mmCIF file of C-alpha atoms and ligand atoms in Angstrom:
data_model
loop_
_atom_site.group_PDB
_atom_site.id
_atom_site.type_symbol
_atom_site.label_atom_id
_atom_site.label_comp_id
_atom_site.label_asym_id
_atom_site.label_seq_id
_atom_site.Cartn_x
_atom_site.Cartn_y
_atom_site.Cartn_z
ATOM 1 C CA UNK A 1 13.126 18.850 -57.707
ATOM 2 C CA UNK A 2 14.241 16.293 -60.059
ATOM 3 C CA UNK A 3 13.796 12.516 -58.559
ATOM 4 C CA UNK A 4 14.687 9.268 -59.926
ATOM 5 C CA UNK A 5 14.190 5.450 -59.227
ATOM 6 C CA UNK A 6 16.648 3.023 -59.346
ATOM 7 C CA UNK A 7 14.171 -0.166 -59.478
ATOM 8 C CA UNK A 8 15.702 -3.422 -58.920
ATOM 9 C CA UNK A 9 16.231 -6.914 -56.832
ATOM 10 C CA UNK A 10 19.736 -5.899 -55.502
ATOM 11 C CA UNK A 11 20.178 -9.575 -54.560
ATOM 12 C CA UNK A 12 22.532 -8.791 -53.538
ATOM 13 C CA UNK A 13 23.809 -4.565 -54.446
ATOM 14 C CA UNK A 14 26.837 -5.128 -56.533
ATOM 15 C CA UNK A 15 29.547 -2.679 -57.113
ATOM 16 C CA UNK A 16 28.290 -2.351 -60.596
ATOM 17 C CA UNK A 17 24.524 -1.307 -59.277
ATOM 18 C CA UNK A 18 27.185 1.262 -56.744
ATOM 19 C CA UNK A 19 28.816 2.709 -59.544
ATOM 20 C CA UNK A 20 25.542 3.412 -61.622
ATOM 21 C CA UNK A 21 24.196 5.066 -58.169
ATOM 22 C CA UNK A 22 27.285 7.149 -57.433
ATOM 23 C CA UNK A 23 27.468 8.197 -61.133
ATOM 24 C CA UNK A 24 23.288 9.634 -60.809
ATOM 25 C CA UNK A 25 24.207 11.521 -57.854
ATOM 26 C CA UNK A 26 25.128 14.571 -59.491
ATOM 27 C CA UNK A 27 22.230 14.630 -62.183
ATOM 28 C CA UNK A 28 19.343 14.404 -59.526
ATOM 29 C CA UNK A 29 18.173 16.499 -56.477
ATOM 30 C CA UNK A 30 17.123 12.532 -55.130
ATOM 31 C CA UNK A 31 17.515 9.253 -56.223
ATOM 32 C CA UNK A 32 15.171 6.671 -54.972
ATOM 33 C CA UNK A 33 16.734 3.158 -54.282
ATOM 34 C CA UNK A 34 13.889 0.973 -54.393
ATOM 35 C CA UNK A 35 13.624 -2.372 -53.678
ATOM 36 C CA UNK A 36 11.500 -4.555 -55.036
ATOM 37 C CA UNK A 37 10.024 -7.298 -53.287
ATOM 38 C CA UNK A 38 7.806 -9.763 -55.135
ATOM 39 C CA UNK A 39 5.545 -12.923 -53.855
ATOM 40 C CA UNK A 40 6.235 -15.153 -56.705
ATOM 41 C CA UNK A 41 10.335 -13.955 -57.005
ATOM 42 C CA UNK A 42 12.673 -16.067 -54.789
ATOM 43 C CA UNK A 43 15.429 -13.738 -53.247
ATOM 44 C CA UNK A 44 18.983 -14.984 -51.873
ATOM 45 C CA UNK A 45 18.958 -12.551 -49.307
ATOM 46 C CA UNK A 46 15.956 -11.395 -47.434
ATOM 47 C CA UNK A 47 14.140 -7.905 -47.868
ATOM 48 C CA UNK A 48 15.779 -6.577 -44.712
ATOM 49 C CA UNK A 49 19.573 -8.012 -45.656
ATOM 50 C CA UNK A 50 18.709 -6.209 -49.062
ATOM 51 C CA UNK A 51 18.433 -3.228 -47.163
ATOM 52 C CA UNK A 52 20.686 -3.318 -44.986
ATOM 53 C CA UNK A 53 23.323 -3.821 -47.194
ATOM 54 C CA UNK A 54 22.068 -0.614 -49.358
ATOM 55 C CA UNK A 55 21.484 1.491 -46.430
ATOM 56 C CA UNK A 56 25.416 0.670 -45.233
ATOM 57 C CA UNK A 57 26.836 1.118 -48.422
ATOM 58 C CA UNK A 58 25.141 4.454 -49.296
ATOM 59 C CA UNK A 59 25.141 5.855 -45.367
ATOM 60 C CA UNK A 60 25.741 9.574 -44.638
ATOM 61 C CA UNK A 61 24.543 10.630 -48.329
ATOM 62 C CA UNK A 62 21.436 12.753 -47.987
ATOM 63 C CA UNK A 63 20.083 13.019 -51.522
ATOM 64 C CA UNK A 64 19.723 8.635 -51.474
ATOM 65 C CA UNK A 65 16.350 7.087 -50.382
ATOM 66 C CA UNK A 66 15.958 3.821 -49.591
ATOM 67 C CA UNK A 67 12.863 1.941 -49.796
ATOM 68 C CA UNK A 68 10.824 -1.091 -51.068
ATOM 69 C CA UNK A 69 7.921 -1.690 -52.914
ATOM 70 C CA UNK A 70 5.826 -4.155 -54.827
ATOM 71 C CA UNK A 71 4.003 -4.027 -58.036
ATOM 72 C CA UNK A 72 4.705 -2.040 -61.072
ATOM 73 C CA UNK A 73 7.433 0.781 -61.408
ATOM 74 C CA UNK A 74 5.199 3.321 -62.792
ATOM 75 C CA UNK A 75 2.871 2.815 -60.116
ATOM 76 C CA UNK A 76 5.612 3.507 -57.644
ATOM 77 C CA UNK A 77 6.575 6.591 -59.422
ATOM 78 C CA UNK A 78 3.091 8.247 -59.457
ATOM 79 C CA UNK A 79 2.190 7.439 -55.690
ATOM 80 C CA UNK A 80 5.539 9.530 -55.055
ATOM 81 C CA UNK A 81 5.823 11.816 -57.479
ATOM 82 C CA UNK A 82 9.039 10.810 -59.072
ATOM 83 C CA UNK A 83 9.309 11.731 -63.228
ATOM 84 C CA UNK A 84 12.433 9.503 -63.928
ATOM 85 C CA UNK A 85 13.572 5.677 -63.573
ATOM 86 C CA UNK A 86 17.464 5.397 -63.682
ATOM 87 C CA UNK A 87 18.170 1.776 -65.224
ATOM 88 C CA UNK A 88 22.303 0.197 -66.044
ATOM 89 C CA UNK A 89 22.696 -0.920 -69.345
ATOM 90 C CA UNK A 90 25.793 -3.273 -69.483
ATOM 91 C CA UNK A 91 25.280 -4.935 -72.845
ATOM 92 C CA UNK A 92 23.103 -5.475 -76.172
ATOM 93 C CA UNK A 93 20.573 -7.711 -74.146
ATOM 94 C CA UNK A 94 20.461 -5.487 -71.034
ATOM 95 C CA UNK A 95 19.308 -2.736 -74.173
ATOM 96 C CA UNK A 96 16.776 -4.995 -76.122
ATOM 97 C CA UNK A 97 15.149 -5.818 -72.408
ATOM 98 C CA UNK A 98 15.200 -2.563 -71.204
ATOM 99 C CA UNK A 99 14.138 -0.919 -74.628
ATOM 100 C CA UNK A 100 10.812 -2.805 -74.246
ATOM 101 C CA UNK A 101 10.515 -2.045 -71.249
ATOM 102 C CA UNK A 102 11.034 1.582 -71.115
ATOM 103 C CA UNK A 103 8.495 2.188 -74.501
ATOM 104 C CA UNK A 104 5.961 -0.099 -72.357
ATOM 105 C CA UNK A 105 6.663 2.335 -69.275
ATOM 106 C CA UNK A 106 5.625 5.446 -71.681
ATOM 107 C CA UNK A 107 2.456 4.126 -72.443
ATOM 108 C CA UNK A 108 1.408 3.468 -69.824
ATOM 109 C CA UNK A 109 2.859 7.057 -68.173
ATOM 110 C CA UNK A 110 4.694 9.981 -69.074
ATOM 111 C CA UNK A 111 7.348 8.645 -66.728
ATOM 112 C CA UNK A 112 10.906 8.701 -68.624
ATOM 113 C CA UNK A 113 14.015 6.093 -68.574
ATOM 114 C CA UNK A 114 17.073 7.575 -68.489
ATOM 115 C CA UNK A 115 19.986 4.919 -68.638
ATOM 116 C CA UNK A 116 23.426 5.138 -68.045
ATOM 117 C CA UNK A 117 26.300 2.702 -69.798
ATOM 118 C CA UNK A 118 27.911 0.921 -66.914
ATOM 119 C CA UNK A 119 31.812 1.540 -66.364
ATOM 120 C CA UNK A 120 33.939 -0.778 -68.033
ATOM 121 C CA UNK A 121 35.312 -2.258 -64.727
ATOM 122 C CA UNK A 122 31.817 -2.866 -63.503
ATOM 123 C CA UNK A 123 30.074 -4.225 -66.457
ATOM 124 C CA UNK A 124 30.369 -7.875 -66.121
ATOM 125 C CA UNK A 125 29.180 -7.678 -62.695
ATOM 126 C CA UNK A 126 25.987 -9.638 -62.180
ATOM 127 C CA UNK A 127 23.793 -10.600 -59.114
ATOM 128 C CA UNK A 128 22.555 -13.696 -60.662
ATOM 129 C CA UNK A 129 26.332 -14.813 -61.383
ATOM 130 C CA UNK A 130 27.393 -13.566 -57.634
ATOM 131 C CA UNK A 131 24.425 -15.642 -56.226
ATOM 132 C CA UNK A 132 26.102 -18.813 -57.894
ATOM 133 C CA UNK A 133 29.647 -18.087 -56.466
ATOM 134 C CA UNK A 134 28.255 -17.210 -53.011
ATOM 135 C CA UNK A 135 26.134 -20.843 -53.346
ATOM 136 C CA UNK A 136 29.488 -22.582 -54.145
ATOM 137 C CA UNK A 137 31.290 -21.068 -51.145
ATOM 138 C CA UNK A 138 33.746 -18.479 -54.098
ATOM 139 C CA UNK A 139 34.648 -15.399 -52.772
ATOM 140 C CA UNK A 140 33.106 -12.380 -54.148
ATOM 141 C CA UNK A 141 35.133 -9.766 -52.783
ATOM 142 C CA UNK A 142 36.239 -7.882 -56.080
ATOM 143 C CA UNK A 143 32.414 -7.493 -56.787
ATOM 144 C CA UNK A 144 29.944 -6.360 -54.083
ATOM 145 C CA UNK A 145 30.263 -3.524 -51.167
ATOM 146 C CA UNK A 146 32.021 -4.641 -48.124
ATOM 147 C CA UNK A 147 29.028 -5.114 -46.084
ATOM 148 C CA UNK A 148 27.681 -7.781 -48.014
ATOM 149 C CA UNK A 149 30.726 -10.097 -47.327
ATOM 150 C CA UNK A 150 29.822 -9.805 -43.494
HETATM 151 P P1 ADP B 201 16.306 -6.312 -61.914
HETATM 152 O O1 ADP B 201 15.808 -7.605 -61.369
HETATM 153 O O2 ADP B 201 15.287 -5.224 -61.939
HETATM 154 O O3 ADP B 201 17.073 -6.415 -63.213
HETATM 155 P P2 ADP B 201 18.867 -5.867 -60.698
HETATM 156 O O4 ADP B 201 19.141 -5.697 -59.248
HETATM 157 O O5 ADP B 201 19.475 -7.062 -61.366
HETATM 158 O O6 ADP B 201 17.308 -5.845 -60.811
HETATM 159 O O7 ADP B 201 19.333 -4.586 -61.507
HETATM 160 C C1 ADP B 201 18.884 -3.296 -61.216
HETATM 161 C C2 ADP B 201 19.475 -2.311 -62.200
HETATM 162 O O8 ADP B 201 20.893 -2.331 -62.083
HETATM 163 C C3 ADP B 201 19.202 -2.606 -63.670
HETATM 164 O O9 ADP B 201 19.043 -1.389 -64.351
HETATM 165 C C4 ADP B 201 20.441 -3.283 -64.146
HETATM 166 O O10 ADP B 201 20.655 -3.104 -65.537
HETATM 167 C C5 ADP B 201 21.465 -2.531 -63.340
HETATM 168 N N1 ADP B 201 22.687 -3.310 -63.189
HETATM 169 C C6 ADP B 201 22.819 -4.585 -62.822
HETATM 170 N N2 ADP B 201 24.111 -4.973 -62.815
HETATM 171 C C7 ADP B 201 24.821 -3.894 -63.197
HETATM 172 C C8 ADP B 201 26.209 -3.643 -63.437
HETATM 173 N N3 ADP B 201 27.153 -4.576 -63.295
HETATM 174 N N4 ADP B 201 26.565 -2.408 -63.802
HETATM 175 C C9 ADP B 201 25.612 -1.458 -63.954
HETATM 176 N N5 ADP B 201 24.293 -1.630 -63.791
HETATM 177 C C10 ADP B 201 23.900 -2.830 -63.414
#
């Protein structure tokens, strides 16, 4: 069974993380949404708003797990047997990032990155930059699921 991890804050999920999601459905038997949650990292929304915003937007759909976790990805991956992390590239520094990352990731395992380019409608799409419109009472409707306007 071929599993992946899609590793990230979702603070909030953004219809660009949706579209990278939908897009991995066909090329895995599961795909493992997983939340991370770290101590020294301060969140917008709370682990279970995080959740329950992912867990709305992606109900009914069998082959998505949802679940959090703490420490390193390729940790994560070996405690649950999962061979691939799915990752969004949207631009050259999203690449040099995640480049470094993903070598780092094979040292350390034998875990492979598999990225996808995000769509060109969904590519500008940023949590940080939602965060800041949210904070400054802008609406955010053309750029997260439904659930998170609620
Ligand atoms: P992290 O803190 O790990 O970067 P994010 O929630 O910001 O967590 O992102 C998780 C994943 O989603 C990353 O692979 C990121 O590149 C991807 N991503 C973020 N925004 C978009 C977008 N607009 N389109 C496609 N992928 C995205």
């Amino acid at each position: 069974m071929k599993k992946v991890v899609f590793p990230g804050s979702f603070d909030p999920i953004t219809l660009g993380h949706v579209d990278i999601i939908q897009r991995a459905i066909p090329l895995f038997d599961k795909i493992v949404i997983a939340i991370g949650n770290n101590y020294d990292k301060k969140y917008m929304f709370s682990l279970e708003q995080r959740i329950h915003f992912i867990e709305k937007t992606f109900k009914g759909i069998d082959k998505i797990e949802i679940t959090t976790y703490q420490g390193l990805t390729v940790d994560f991956c070996k405690k649950n047997n999962i061979d691939y992390i799915l990752r969004g590239l949207r631009n050259p520094a999203d690449f040099e990032f995640e480049k470094a990352i993903a070598h780092t990731n094979r040292v350390m395992s034998k875990i492979e990155t598999i990225f996808l380019l995000t769509s060109a409608r969904t590519s500008f799409i940023s949590s940080s930059i939602i965060r800041d419109i949210i904070r400054n009472n802008g609406d955010v409707s053309a750029l997260v699921p439904k659930v998170v306007l609620e």
